[in-house]
PDB file of C-alpha atoms and ligand atoms in Angstrom:
ATOM      1  CA  MET A   1      11.137 -20.738  -9.643  1.00 35.00           C
ATOM      2  CA  PHE A   2      10.825 -16.978  -9.180  1.00 46.00           C
ATOM      3  CA  ASN A   3      10.679 -15.962 -12.806  1.00 51.00           C
ATOM      4  CA  SER A   4      10.579 -12.216 -12.929  1.00 55.00           C
ATOM      5  CA  SER A   5      12.140 -11.811 -16.335  1.00 62.00           C
ATOM      6  CA  GLU A   6      11.711  -8.204 -17.409  1.00 71.00           C
ATOM      7  CA  GLN A   7       8.143  -7.363 -18.334  1.00 90.00           C
ATOM      8  CA  PHE A   8       6.620 -10.671 -17.167  1.00 95.00           C
ATOM      9  CA  LEU A   9       3.481  -8.694 -16.228  1.00 97.00           C
ATOM     10  CA  LYS A  10       3.131  -7.253 -19.751  1.00 96.00           C
ATOM     11  CA  GLY A  11      -0.517  -6.787 -20.729  1.00 96.00           C
ATOM     12  CA  THR A  12      -1.797  -6.946 -17.148  1.00 97.00           C
ATOM     13  CA  SER A  13      -3.352  -4.019 -15.322  1.00 98.00           C
ATOM     14  CA  ALA A  14      -2.702  -2.956 -11.732  1.00 98.00           C
ATOM     15  CA  ILE A  15      -4.525  -0.498  -9.494  1.00 99.00           C
ATOM     16  CA  VAL A  16      -2.359   0.940  -6.719  1.00 99.00           C
ATOM     17  CA  THR A  17      -4.268   3.089  -4.235  1.00 98.00           C
ATOM     18  CA  GLY A  18      -2.343   5.949  -2.644  1.00 98.00           C
ATOM     19  CA  SER A  19       0.353   5.819  -5.318  1.00 98.00           C
ATOM     20  CA  THR A  20       1.056   9.530  -5.710  1.00 97.00           C
ATOM     21  CA  SER A  21       3.652   9.273  -2.940  1.00 94.00           C
ATOM     22  CA  GLY A  22       5.879   7.007  -0.861  1.00 96.00           C
ATOM     23  CA  ILE A  23       5.329   3.253  -0.772  1.00 98.00           C
ATOM     24  CA  GLY A  24       2.461   3.245  -3.287  1.00 98.00           C
ATOM     25  CA  LEU A  25       4.489   5.126  -5.888  1.00 98.00           C
ATOM     26  CA  ALA A  26       7.452   2.780  -5.358  1.00 98.00           C
ATOM     27  CA  ILE A  27       5.182  -0.264  -5.824  1.00 98.00           C
ATOM     28  CA  ALA A  28       3.654   1.272  -8.980  1.00 98.00           C
ATOM     29  CA  LYS A  29       7.157   1.785 -10.407  1.00 98.00           C
ATOM     30  CA  VAL A  30       8.280  -1.809  -9.776  1.00 97.00           C
ATOM     31  CA  LEU A  31       5.042  -3.223 -11.221  1.00 98.00           C
ATOM     32  CA  ALA A  32       5.441  -0.952 -14.283  1.00 98.00           C
ATOM     33  CA  LYS A  33       9.074  -2.012 -14.645  1.00 97.00           C
ATOM     34  CA  ASN A  34       7.782  -5.564 -14.876  1.00 97.00           C
ATOM     35  CA  GLY A  35       5.307  -4.592 -17.595  1.00 97.00           C
ATOM     36  CA  ALA A  36       2.008  -3.914 -15.793  1.00 98.00           C
ATOM     37  CA  ASN A  37      -0.207  -1.055 -16.944  1.00 98.00           C
ATOM     38  CA  ILE A  38      -0.899   1.169 -13.965  1.00 98.00           C
ATOM     39  CA  THR A  39      -3.809   3.050 -12.436  1.00 99.00           C
ATOM     40  CA  LEU A  40      -2.278   5.669 -10.172  1.00 98.00           C
ATOM     41  CA  ASN A  41      -4.420   7.061  -7.353  1.00 98.00           C
ATOM     42  CA  GLY A  42      -4.046   9.495  -4.497  1.00 98.00           C
ATOM     43  CA  PHE A  43      -3.913  13.182  -3.752  1.00 98.00           C
ATOM     44  CA  GLY A  44      -1.275  15.768  -4.542  1.00 97.00           C
ATOM     45  CA  ASP A  45      -0.129  18.447  -6.927  1.00 97.00           C
ATOM     46  CA  LYS A  46      -1.708  17.907 -10.376  1.00 98.00           C
ATOM     47  CA  ASP A  47       1.489  18.698 -12.294  1.00 98.00           C
ATOM     48  CA  GLU A  48       3.603  16.434 -10.083  1.00 98.00           C
ATOM     49  CA  ILE A  49       1.145  13.548 -10.540  1.00 98.00           C
ATOM     50  CA  GLU A  50       1.107  14.071 -14.315  1.00 98.00           C
ATOM     51  CA  LYS A  51       4.923  14.088 -14.278  1.00 98.00           C
ATOM     52  CA  GLU A  52       4.973  10.696 -12.483  1.00 98.00           C
ATOM     53  CA  ARG A  53       2.326   9.278 -14.829  1.00 98.00           C
ATOM     54  CA  LYS A  54       4.329  10.327 -17.901  1.00 98.00           C
ATOM     55  CA  MET A  55       7.554   9.036 -16.335  1.00 98.00           C
ATOM     56  CA  LEU A  56       5.984   5.578 -15.863  1.00 98.00           C
ATOM     57  CA  GLU A  57       4.869   5.490 -19.494  1.00 98.00           C
ATOM     58  CA  GLY A  58       8.174   6.796 -20.869  1.00 98.00           C
ATOM     59  CA  GLU A  59      10.530   4.787 -18.691  1.00 97.00           C
ATOM     60  CA  TYR A  60       8.746   1.431 -18.716  1.00 97.00           C
ATOM     61  CA  LYS A  61       6.818   1.500 -22.038  1.00 97.00           C
ATOM     62  CA  ILE A  62       3.481   0.801 -20.370  1.00 98.00           C
ATOM     63  CA  LYS A  63       0.234   2.779 -20.193  1.00 98.00           C
ATOM     64  CA  ALA A  64      -0.667   4.618 -16.992  1.00 98.00           C
ATOM     65  CA  ILE A  65      -3.825   6.459 -16.021  1.00 98.00           C
ATOM     66  CA  TYR A  66      -4.603   8.535 -12.945  1.00 98.00           C
ATOM     67  CA  SER A  67      -7.745   8.216 -10.813  1.00 98.00           C
ATOM     68  CA  PRO A  68      -8.425  11.022  -8.316  1.00 98.00           C
ATOM     69  CA  ALA A  69     -10.738   8.702  -6.317  1.00 98.00           C
ATOM     70  CA  ASP A  70     -11.030   9.522  -2.631  1.00 98.00           C
ATOM     71  CA  VAL A  71     -10.910   5.956  -1.304  1.00 98.00           C
ATOM     72  CA  SER A  72     -13.019   6.877   1.710  1.00 98.00           C
ATOM     73  CA  GLN A  73     -15.919   6.947  -0.797  1.00 98.00           C
ATOM     74  CA  PRO A  74     -17.054   3.496  -2.043  1.00 98.00           C
ATOM     75  CA  GLU A  75     -18.673   5.010  -5.186  1.00 98.00           C
ATOM     76  CA  ALA A  76     -15.367   6.680  -6.091  1.00 98.00           C
ATOM     77  CA  ILE A  77     -13.612   3.318  -5.764  1.00 98.00           C
ATOM     78  CA  GLN A  78     -16.200   1.676  -8.021  1.00 98.00           C
ATOM     79  CA  LYS A  79     -15.582   4.391 -10.632  1.00 98.00           C
ATOM     80  CA  MET A  80     -11.797   3.944 -10.389  1.00 98.00           C
ATOM     81  CA  VAL A  81     -12.165   0.196 -10.987  1.00 98.00           C
ATOM     82  CA  ALA A  82     -14.615   0.776 -13.872  1.00 98.00           C
ATOM     83  CA  ASP A  83     -12.279   3.346 -15.499  1.00 98.00           C
ATOM     84  CA  SER A  84      -9.353   0.993 -15.140  1.00 98.00           C
ATOM     85  CA  ARG A  85     -11.314  -1.845 -16.724  1.00 98.00           C
ATOM     86  CA  GLU A  86     -12.518   0.397 -19.548  1.00 98.00           C
ATOM     87  CA  THR A  87      -8.985   1.585 -20.346  1.00 98.00           C
ATOM     88  CA  PHE A  88      -7.112  -1.689 -20.030  1.00 98.00           C
ATOM     89  CA  GLY A  89      -9.919  -4.213 -20.534  1.00 97.00           C
ATOM     90  CA  ARG A  90      -9.017  -5.940 -17.268  1.00 97.00           C
ATOM     91  CA  VAL A  91      -7.924  -5.548 -13.669  1.00 98.00           C
ATOM     92  CA  ASP A  92      -5.438  -8.220 -12.576  1.00 98.00           C
ATOM     93  CA  ILE A  93      -3.645  -6.701  -9.606  1.00 98.00           C
ATOM     94  CA  LEU A  94      -4.988  -4.597  -6.744  1.00 99.00           C
ATOM     95  CA  ILE A  95      -2.674  -3.006  -4.200  1.00 99.00           C
ATOM     96  CA  ASN A  96      -4.591  -1.525  -1.255  1.00 99.00           C
ATOM     97  CA  ASN A  97      -2.011   0.926   0.003  1.00 98.00           C
ATOM     98  CA  ALA A  98      -3.705   4.295   0.692  1.00 98.00           C
ATOM     99  CA  GLY A  99      -3.438   5.169   4.348  1.00 96.00           C
ATOM    100  CA  ILE A 100      -3.339   7.983   6.860  1.00 93.00           C
ATOM    101  CA  GLN A 101      -2.221   8.275  10.466  1.00 90.00           C
ATOM    102  CA  PHE A 102      -3.272  10.274  13.520  1.00 90.00           C
ATOM    103  CA  VAL A 103      -1.752   9.996  16.964  1.00 90.00           C
ATOM    104  CA  ALA A 104      -3.519  10.883  20.237  1.00 91.00           C
ATOM    105  CA  PRO A 105      -4.456   9.240  23.551  1.00 94.00           C
ATOM    106  CA  ILE A 106      -7.748   7.379  23.187  1.00 96.00           C
ATOM    107  CA  ILE A 107      -9.639   9.688  25.572  1.00 97.00           C
ATOM    108  CA  GLU A 108      -8.757  12.644  23.332  1.00 96.00           C
ATOM    109  CA  PHE A 109      -9.000  10.789  20.016  1.00 97.00           C
ATOM    110  CA  PRO A 110     -11.419  12.751  17.792  1.00 98.00           C
ATOM    111  CA  GLN A 111     -14.332  10.660  16.504  1.00 98.00           C
ATOM    112  CA  GLU A 112     -13.902  12.067  12.972  1.00 98.00           C
ATOM    113  CA  LYS A 113     -10.222  11.011  12.896  1.00 97.00           C
ATOM    114  CA  TRP A 114     -11.235   7.499  13.988  1.00 98.00           C
ATOM    115  CA  ASN A 115     -13.861   7.380  11.216  1.00 98.00           C
ATOM    116  CA  ALA A 116     -11.457   8.710   8.569  1.00 98.00           C
ATOM    117  CA  ILE A 117      -8.678   6.242   9.472  1.00 98.00           C
ATOM    118  CA  LEU A 118     -11.061   3.282   9.515  1.00 98.00           C
ATOM    119  CA  ASN A 119     -12.546   4.382   6.170  1.00 98.00           C
ATOM    120  CA  ILE A 120      -9.286   5.089   4.358  1.00 98.00           C
ATOM    121  CA  ASN A 121      -7.093   2.352   5.873  1.00 98.00           C
ATOM    122  CA  LEU A 122      -9.632  -0.500   6.092  1.00 98.00           C
ATOM    123  CA  THR A 123     -13.085  -0.003   4.550  1.00 98.00           C
ATOM    124  CA  SER A 124     -11.496   1.185   1.281  1.00 98.00           C
ATOM    125  CA  ALA A 125      -9.791  -2.213   0.933  1.00 99.00           C
ATOM    126  CA  PHE A 126     -13.115  -4.012   1.435  1.00 99.00           C
ATOM    127  CA  SER A 127     -14.785  -1.803  -1.210  1.00 98.00           C
ATOM    128  CA  ALA A 128     -11.939  -2.175  -3.715  1.00 99.00           C
ATOM    129  CA  ILE A 129     -11.727  -5.949  -3.243  1.00 99.00           C
ATOM    130  CA  LYS A 130     -15.496  -6.230  -3.682  1.00 98.00           C
ATOM    131  CA  ALA A 131     -15.271  -4.222  -6.913  1.00 98.00           C
ATOM    132  CA  VAL A 132     -12.324  -6.091  -8.492  1.00 98.00           C
ATOM    133  CA  LEU A 133     -13.176  -9.686  -7.576  1.00 98.00           C
ATOM    134  CA  PRO A 134     -15.838 -10.168 -10.298  1.00 98.00           C
ATOM    135  CA  LEU A 135     -13.295  -8.965 -12.918  1.00 98.00           C
ATOM    136  CA  MET A 136     -10.566 -11.241 -11.572  1.00 98.00           C
ATOM    137  CA  LYS A 137     -12.985 -14.171 -11.447  1.00 98.00           C
ATOM    138  CA  GLU A 138     -13.802 -13.639 -15.150  1.00 96.00           C
ATOM    139  CA  LYS A 139     -10.125 -14.328 -15.955  1.00 95.00           C
ATOM    140  CA  ASN A 140      -9.620 -16.751 -13.072  1.00 96.00           C
ATOM    141  CA  TRP A 141      -6.447 -14.918 -12.094  1.00 97.00           C
ATOM    142  CA  GLY A 142      -5.769 -12.108  -9.685  1.00 98.00           C
ATOM    143  CA  ARG A 143      -3.381 -10.757  -7.081  1.00 98.00           C
ATOM    144  CA  ILE A 144      -4.643  -8.670  -4.166  1.00 99.00           C
ATOM    145  CA  ILE A 145      -1.962  -7.235  -1.904  1.00 99.00           C
ATOM    146  CA  ASN A 146      -2.871  -5.210   1.149  1.00 99.00           C
ATOM    147  CA  ILE A 147      -0.312  -2.919   2.749  1.00 98.00           C
ATOM    148  CA  ALA A 148      -0.844  -3.049   6.503  1.00 98.00           C
ATOM    149  CA  SER A 149       2.015  -2.383   8.937  1.00 98.00           C
ATOM    150  CA  ALA A 150       3.857  -3.933  11.865  1.00 97.00           C
ATOM    151  CA  HIS A 151       0.917  -2.243  13.577  1.00 97.00           C
ATOM    152  CA  GLY A 152      -1.272  -4.899  11.948  1.00 98.00           C
ATOM    153  CA  LEU A 153       0.336  -7.363  14.372  1.00 98.00           C
ATOM    154  CA  VAL A 154       1.400  -5.385  17.425  1.00 97.00           C
ATOM    155  CA  ALA A 155       0.286  -2.126  19.004  1.00 96.00           C
ATOM    156  CA  SER A 156       1.776   1.190  20.061  1.00 91.00           C
ATOM    157  CA  ALA A 157       0.135   3.604  22.457  1.00 91.00           C
ATOM    158  CA  TYR A 158      -1.775   6.566  20.992  1.00 91.00           C
ATOM    159  CA  LYS A 159      -2.446   4.863  17.653  1.00 93.00           C
ATOM    160  CA  SER A 160      -5.843   3.297  18.431  1.00 97.00           C
ATOM    161  CA  ALA A 161      -7.503   3.874  15.051  1.00 97.00           C
ATOM    162  CA  TYR A 162      -4.415   2.992  12.987  1.00 96.00           C
ATOM    163  CA  VAL A 163      -3.701  -0.193  14.945  1.00 97.00           C
ATOM    164  CA  ALA A 164      -7.370  -1.245  14.827  1.00 98.00           C
ATOM    165  CA  ALA A 165      -7.580  -0.592  11.074  1.00 98.00           C
ATOM    166  CA  LYS A 166      -4.318  -2.420  10.291  1.00 98.00           C
ATOM    167  CA  HIS A 167      -5.276  -5.436  12.457  1.00 99.00           C
ATOM    168  CA  GLY A 168      -8.600  -5.392  10.581  1.00 99.00           C
ATOM    169  CA  LEU A 169      -6.784  -5.396   7.245  1.00 99.00           C
ATOM    170  CA  VAL A 170      -4.861  -8.504   8.299  1.00 99.00           C
ATOM    171  CA  GLY A 171      -8.162 -10.216   9.169  1.00 99.00           C
ATOM    172  CA  LEU A 172      -9.805  -9.148   5.918  1.00 99.00           C
ATOM    173  CA  THR A 173      -6.854 -10.587   3.975  1.00 99.00           C
ATOM    174  CA  LYS A 174      -7.362 -14.014   5.536  1.00 98.00           C
ATOM    175  CA  VAL A 175     -11.096 -14.068   4.745  1.00 99.00           C
ATOM    176  CA  VAL A 176     -10.574 -13.082   1.084  1.00 99.00           C
ATOM    177  CA  ALA A 177      -7.831 -15.723   0.767  1.00 98.00           C
ATOM    178  CA  LEU A 178     -10.160 -18.428   2.084  1.00 98.00           C
ATOM    179  CA  GLU A 179     -13.078 -17.373  -0.103  1.00 98.00           C
ATOM    180  CA  MET A 180     -10.827 -17.416  -3.208  1.00 98.00           C
ATOM    181  CA  ALA A 181      -8.704 -20.405  -2.228  1.00 98.00           C
ATOM    182  CA  GLU A 182      -9.883 -22.667  -5.067  1.00 98.00           C
ATOM    183  CA  THR A 183      -9.332 -19.999  -7.727  1.00 97.00           C
ATOM    184  CA  ASN A 184      -6.090 -18.504  -9.041  1.00 97.00           C
ATOM    185  CA  ILE A 185      -6.769 -15.337  -7.090  1.00 98.00           C
ATOM    186  CA  THR A 186      -4.550 -14.782  -4.062  1.00 98.00           C
ATOM    187  CA  CYS A 187      -4.777 -12.215  -1.288  1.00 98.00           C
ATOM    188  CA  ASN A 188      -1.836 -11.403   0.975  1.00 99.00           C
ATOM    189  CA  VAL A 189      -0.827  -8.653   3.349  1.00 99.00           C
ATOM    190  CA  ILE A 190       2.576  -7.000   3.687  1.00 99.00           C
ATOM    191  CA  CYS A 191       3.372  -5.572   7.126  1.00 98.00           C
ATOM    192  CA  PRO A 192       6.249  -3.097   6.872  1.00 98.00           C
ATOM    193  CA  GLY A 193       8.156  -1.519   9.718  1.00 97.00           C
ATOM    194  CA  TYR A 194       9.237   2.108   9.285  1.00 95.00           C
ATOM    195  CA  VAL A 195       9.756   3.060   5.658  1.00 96.00           C
ATOM    196  CA  LYS A 196      11.487   6.274   4.668  1.00 91.00           C
ATOM    197  CA  THR A 197       8.771   8.131   2.783  1.00 92.00           C
ATOM    198  CA  PRO A 198       8.243  11.898   2.495  1.00 79.00           C
ATOM    199  CA  LEU A 199       5.837  11.547   5.423  1.00 72.00           C
ATOM    200  CA  VAL A 200       8.530  10.074   7.679  1.00 83.00           C
ATOM    201  CA  ASP A 201      11.157  12.604   6.480  1.00 85.00           C
ATOM    202  CA  LYS A 202       8.887  15.350   7.743  1.00 78.00           C
ATOM    203  CA  GLN A 203       8.517  13.631  11.126  1.00 75.00           C
ATOM    204  CA  ILE A 204      12.297  13.297  11.508  1.00 86.00           C
ATOM    205  CA  ALA A 205      12.900  16.988  10.861  1.00 84.00           C
ATOM    206  CA  GLU A 206      10.104  18.001  13.248  1.00 81.00           C
ATOM    207  CA  GLN A 207      11.300  15.691  16.039  1.00 81.00           C
ATOM    208  CA  ALA A 208      14.903  16.862  15.673  1.00 87.00           C
ATOM    209  CA  LYS A 209      13.757  20.448  16.083  1.00 87.00           C
ATOM    210  CA  ALA A 210      11.409  19.656  18.962  1.00 84.00           C
ATOM    211  CA  HIS A 211      14.021  17.679  20.936  1.00 86.00           C
ATOM    212  CA  GLY A 212      17.030  19.779  19.913  1.00 92.00           C
ATOM    213  CA  ILE A 213      18.937  16.691  18.726  1.00 93.00           C
ATOM    214  CA  GLY A 214      20.382  15.550  15.407  1.00 94.00           C
ATOM    215  CA  GLU A 215      18.309  13.753  12.778  1.00 91.00           C
ATOM    216  CA  ASP A 216      20.455  10.586  13.104  1.00 91.00           C
ATOM    217  CA  GLN A 217      19.698  10.496  16.817  1.00 91.00           C
ATOM    218  CA  VAL A 218      15.953  10.922  16.164  1.00 87.00           C
ATOM    219  CA  VAL A 219      16.017   7.990  13.760  1.00 90.00           C
ATOM    220  CA  LYS A 220      17.929   5.624  16.106  1.00 87.00           C
ATOM    221  CA  GLU A 221      16.539   6.623  19.495  1.00 87.00           C
ATOM    222  CA  ILE A 222      12.968   7.669  18.758  1.00 85.00           C
ATOM    223  CA  LEU A 223      11.675   6.452  15.420  1.00 87.00           C
ATOM    224  CA  LEU A 224      13.483   3.136  15.135  1.00 92.00           C
ATOM    225  CA  LYS A 225      13.400   2.352  18.862  1.00 92.00           C
ATOM    226  CA  THR A 226      11.150  -0.638  18.201  1.00 91.00           C
ATOM    227  CA  GLN A 227      12.937  -1.749  15.034  1.00 94.00           C
ATOM    228  CA  PRO A 228      15.966  -3.882  15.974  1.00 94.00           C
ATOM    229  CA  ASN A 229      17.893  -3.462  12.718  1.00 93.00           C
ATOM    230  CA  LYS A 230      17.792   0.349  13.177  1.00 92.00           C
ATOM    231  CA  LYS A 231      17.420   0.826   9.441  1.00 92.00           C
ATOM    232  CA  PHE A 232      14.469   1.980   7.391  1.00 95.00           C
ATOM    233  CA  ILE A 233      12.730  -0.526   5.153  1.00 96.00           C
ATOM    234  CA  LYS A 234      13.162   0.479   1.498  1.00 96.00           C
ATOM    235  CA  ALA A 235       9.906   1.244  -0.333  1.00 97.00           C
ATOM    236  CA  GLU A 236      11.289  -0.413  -3.478  1.00 96.00           C
ATOM    237  CA  ASP A 237      11.855  -3.648  -1.503  1.00 97.00           C
ATOM    238  CA  ILE A 238       8.140  -3.666  -0.678  1.00 98.00           C
ATOM    239  CA  GLY A 239       7.545  -3.244  -4.423  1.00 98.00           C
ATOM    240  CA  ALA A 240       9.836  -6.201  -5.104  1.00 97.00           C
ATOM    241  CA  MET A 241       7.847  -8.314  -2.625  1.00 98.00           C
ATOM    242  CA  ALA A 242       4.627  -7.343  -4.417  1.00 98.00           C
ATOM    243  CA  VAL A 243       6.164  -8.401  -7.732  1.00 97.00           C
ATOM    244  CA  PHE A 244       7.224 -11.726  -6.204  1.00 97.00           C
ATOM    245  CA  LEU A 245       3.638 -12.323  -5.030  1.00 98.00           C
ATOM    246  CA  CYS A 246       2.461 -11.617  -8.597  1.00 97.00           C
ATOM    247  CA  SER A 247       4.896 -14.147 -10.063  1.00 96.00           C
ATOM    248  CA  SER A 248       4.192 -17.837 -10.569  1.00 94.00           C
ATOM    249  CA  ALA A 249       6.371 -18.572  -7.527  1.00 95.00           C
ATOM    250  CA  GLY A 250       3.820 -16.728  -5.400  1.00 96.00           C
ATOM    251  CA  GLU A 251       0.866 -18.811  -6.470  1.00 96.00           C
ATOM    252  CA  ALA A 252       0.651 -20.953  -3.305  1.00 97.00           C
ATOM    253  CA  MET A 253       0.959 -17.928  -1.064  1.00 98.00           C
ATOM    254  CA  THR A 254      -2.450 -16.738   0.023  1.00 98.00           C
ATOM    255  CA  GLY A 255      -3.720 -15.406   3.328  1.00 98.00           C
ATOM    256  CA  GLU A 256      -0.071 -14.847   4.258  1.00 98.00           C
ATOM    257  CA  ILE A 257       1.092 -12.113   6.585  1.00 98.00           C
ATOM    258  CA  ILE A 258       4.466 -10.999   5.259  1.00 98.00           C
ATOM    259  CA  SER A 259       6.442  -8.963   7.746  1.00 98.00           C
ATOM    260  CA  MET A 260       9.173  -6.680   6.401  1.00 98.00           C
ATOM    261  CA  ASP A 261      10.035  -4.976   9.657  1.00 98.00           C
ATOM    262  CA  GLY A 262      13.730  -5.414  10.525  1.00 97.00           C
ATOM    263  CA  GLY A 263      12.858  -7.747  13.416  1.00 97.00           C
ATOM    264  CA  TRP A 264      10.218  -5.538  15.060  1.00 97.00           C
ATOM    265  CA  THR A 265       7.610  -8.292  15.515  1.00 97.00           C
ATOM    266  CA  ALA A 266      10.232 -10.922  16.409  1.00 97.00           C
ATOM    267  CA  GLN A 267      10.448  -9.343  19.856  1.00 95.00           C
TER     268      GLN A 267
HETATM  269  P1  NAD B   1       2.323   8.631   2.161  1.00 95.38           P
HETATM  270  O1  NAD B   1       1.639   9.666   2.965  1.00 95.38           O
HETATM  271  O2  NAD B   1       3.644   8.955   1.519  1.00 95.38           O
HETATM  272  O3  NAD B   1       1.323   8.078   1.031  1.00 95.38           O
HETATM  273  C1  NAD B   1      -0.043   7.870   1.288  1.00 95.38           C
HETATM  274  C2  NAD B   1      -0.778   7.865  -0.029  1.00 95.38           C
HETATM  275  O4  NAD B   1      -2.177   7.671   0.242  1.00 95.38           O
HETATM  276  C3  NAD B   1      -0.659   9.190  -0.798  1.00 95.38           C
HETATM  277  O5  NAD B   1      -0.582   8.919  -2.177  1.00 95.38           O
HETATM  278  C4  NAD B   1      -1.981   9.891  -0.452  1.00 95.38           C
HETATM  279  O6  NAD B   1      -2.375  10.846  -1.431  1.00 95.38           O
HETATM  280  C5  NAD B   1      -2.910   8.686  -0.435  1.00 95.38           C
HETATM  281  N1  NAD B   1      -4.176   8.932   0.241  1.00 95.38           N
HETATM  282  C6  NAD B   1      -4.394   9.418   1.501  1.00 95.38           C
HETATM  283  N2  NAD B   1      -5.718   9.531   1.715  1.00 95.38           N
HETATM  284  C7  NAD B   1      -6.346   9.118   0.589  1.00 95.38           C
HETATM  285  C8  NAD B   1      -7.697   9.007   0.188  1.00 95.38           C
HETATM  286  N3  NAD B   1      -8.709   9.356   1.008  1.00 95.38           N
HETATM  287  N4  NAD B   1      -7.989   8.568  -1.057  1.00 95.38           N
HETATM  288  C9  NAD B   1      -6.982   8.229  -1.916  1.00 95.38           C
HETATM  289  N5  NAD B   1      -5.676   8.301  -1.584  1.00 95.38           N
HETATM  290  C10 NAD B   1      -5.367   8.757  -0.359  1.00 95.38           C
HETATM  291  O7  NAD B   1       2.466   7.372   3.119  1.00 95.38           O
HETATM  292  P2  NAD B   1       3.333   6.034   2.995  1.00 95.38           P
HETATM  293  O8  NAD B   1       4.311   6.103   4.097  1.00 95.38           O
HETATM  294  O9  NAD B   1       3.810   5.789   1.606  1.00 95.38           O
HETATM  295  O10 NAD B   1       2.210   4.959   3.392  1.00 95.38           O
HETATM  296  C11 NAD B   1       1.546   4.119   2.460  1.00 95.38           C
HETATM  297  C12 NAD B   1       0.899   2.962   3.207  1.00 95.38           C
HETATM  298  O11 NAD B   1       1.899   2.214   3.886  1.00 95.38           O
HETATM  299  C13 NAD B   1      -0.105   3.394   4.270  1.00 95.38           C
HETATM  300  O12 NAD B   1      -1.204   2.503   4.276  1.00 95.38           O
HETATM  301  C14 NAD B   1       0.675   3.275   5.564  1.00 95.38           C
HETATM  302  O13 NAD B   1      -0.154   3.034   6.662  1.00 95.38           O
HETATM  303  C15 NAD B   1       1.558   2.079   5.250  1.00 95.38           C
HETATM  304  N6  NAD B   1       2.777   2.005   6.060  1.00 95.38           N
HETATM  305  C16 NAD B   1       3.687   3.030   6.053  1.00 95.38           C
HETATM  306  C17 NAD B   1       4.835   2.911   6.843  1.00 95.38           C
HETATM  307  C18 NAD B   1       5.905   3.996   6.884  1.00 95.38           C
HETATM  308  O14 NAD B   1       6.768   3.933   7.756  1.00 95.38           O
HETATM  309  N7  NAD B   1       5.937   4.942   5.972  1.00 95.38           N
HETATM  310  C19 NAD B   1       5.035   1.750   7.614  1.00 95.38           C
HETATM  311  C20 NAD B   1       4.076   0.743   7.588  1.00 95.38           C
HETATM  312  C21 NAD B   1       2.956   0.881   6.798  1.00 95.38           C
END
């Protein structure tokens, strides 16, 4: 049974990379609502981040810390994991969510953008998983959830680095699941379609201006062209899926690719 009685994660500790914005922040909130202590991570305005951190503590009666780790740096990830362990005494949940995008034809794709996307969207997950697994193995319990994309399963032109990194993240998930299969540590990957985050809001406004059309038209005819339900995925629904995977009902789910894409990859 999916038992997510309020605060069923009380006493646990969760690291959510890239949680100063969008999907990561939404996941952090849902985990906190269910009782997990949180390590926030990502870039942004210091005061805004502190406001979110305090909000999590006040609203959900948990403890939250902030790590400024740049996840393209393995040593910074190791420090984030060590700080989290020192503060909470444990790391039970890891959400690899930090990600960036860059769009260009492959012939023009800058090498440094390729390197940055591979580092931030894929290698960071490897480094974080490597750092948390010994701690999870100590307790013989853990939940690792990678946030890939529909682009972890299918491609779009001009997104070579992003598509390669997200396909890689799907592969990495399967390997970790197999290596941990006889423990109580699971590793799964969520593949969302378009989610309305501040990043996407910006794109909509820019496209509307560039094409001289309304924002609704941009959403239906350009952005959600590949997404049959023509609706954005809600970030908090991705958080709810993460919570489900952390519950006892999720214990047999490992190495799973969970699409939340409004039918995109059904085509
Ligand atoms: P966002 O830009 O709102 O958030 C990205 C987060 O990652 C921010 O907190 C940012 O500070 C952080 N980040 C970026 N580089 C970092 C680095 N080097 N070190 C640490 N943190 C860093 O984006 P989002 O839309 O919430 O995307 C979150 C994840 O979901 C990404 O992996 C993205 O690929 C994936 N995703 C997004 C969508 C979408 O439509 N928004 C769809 C599918 C998958």
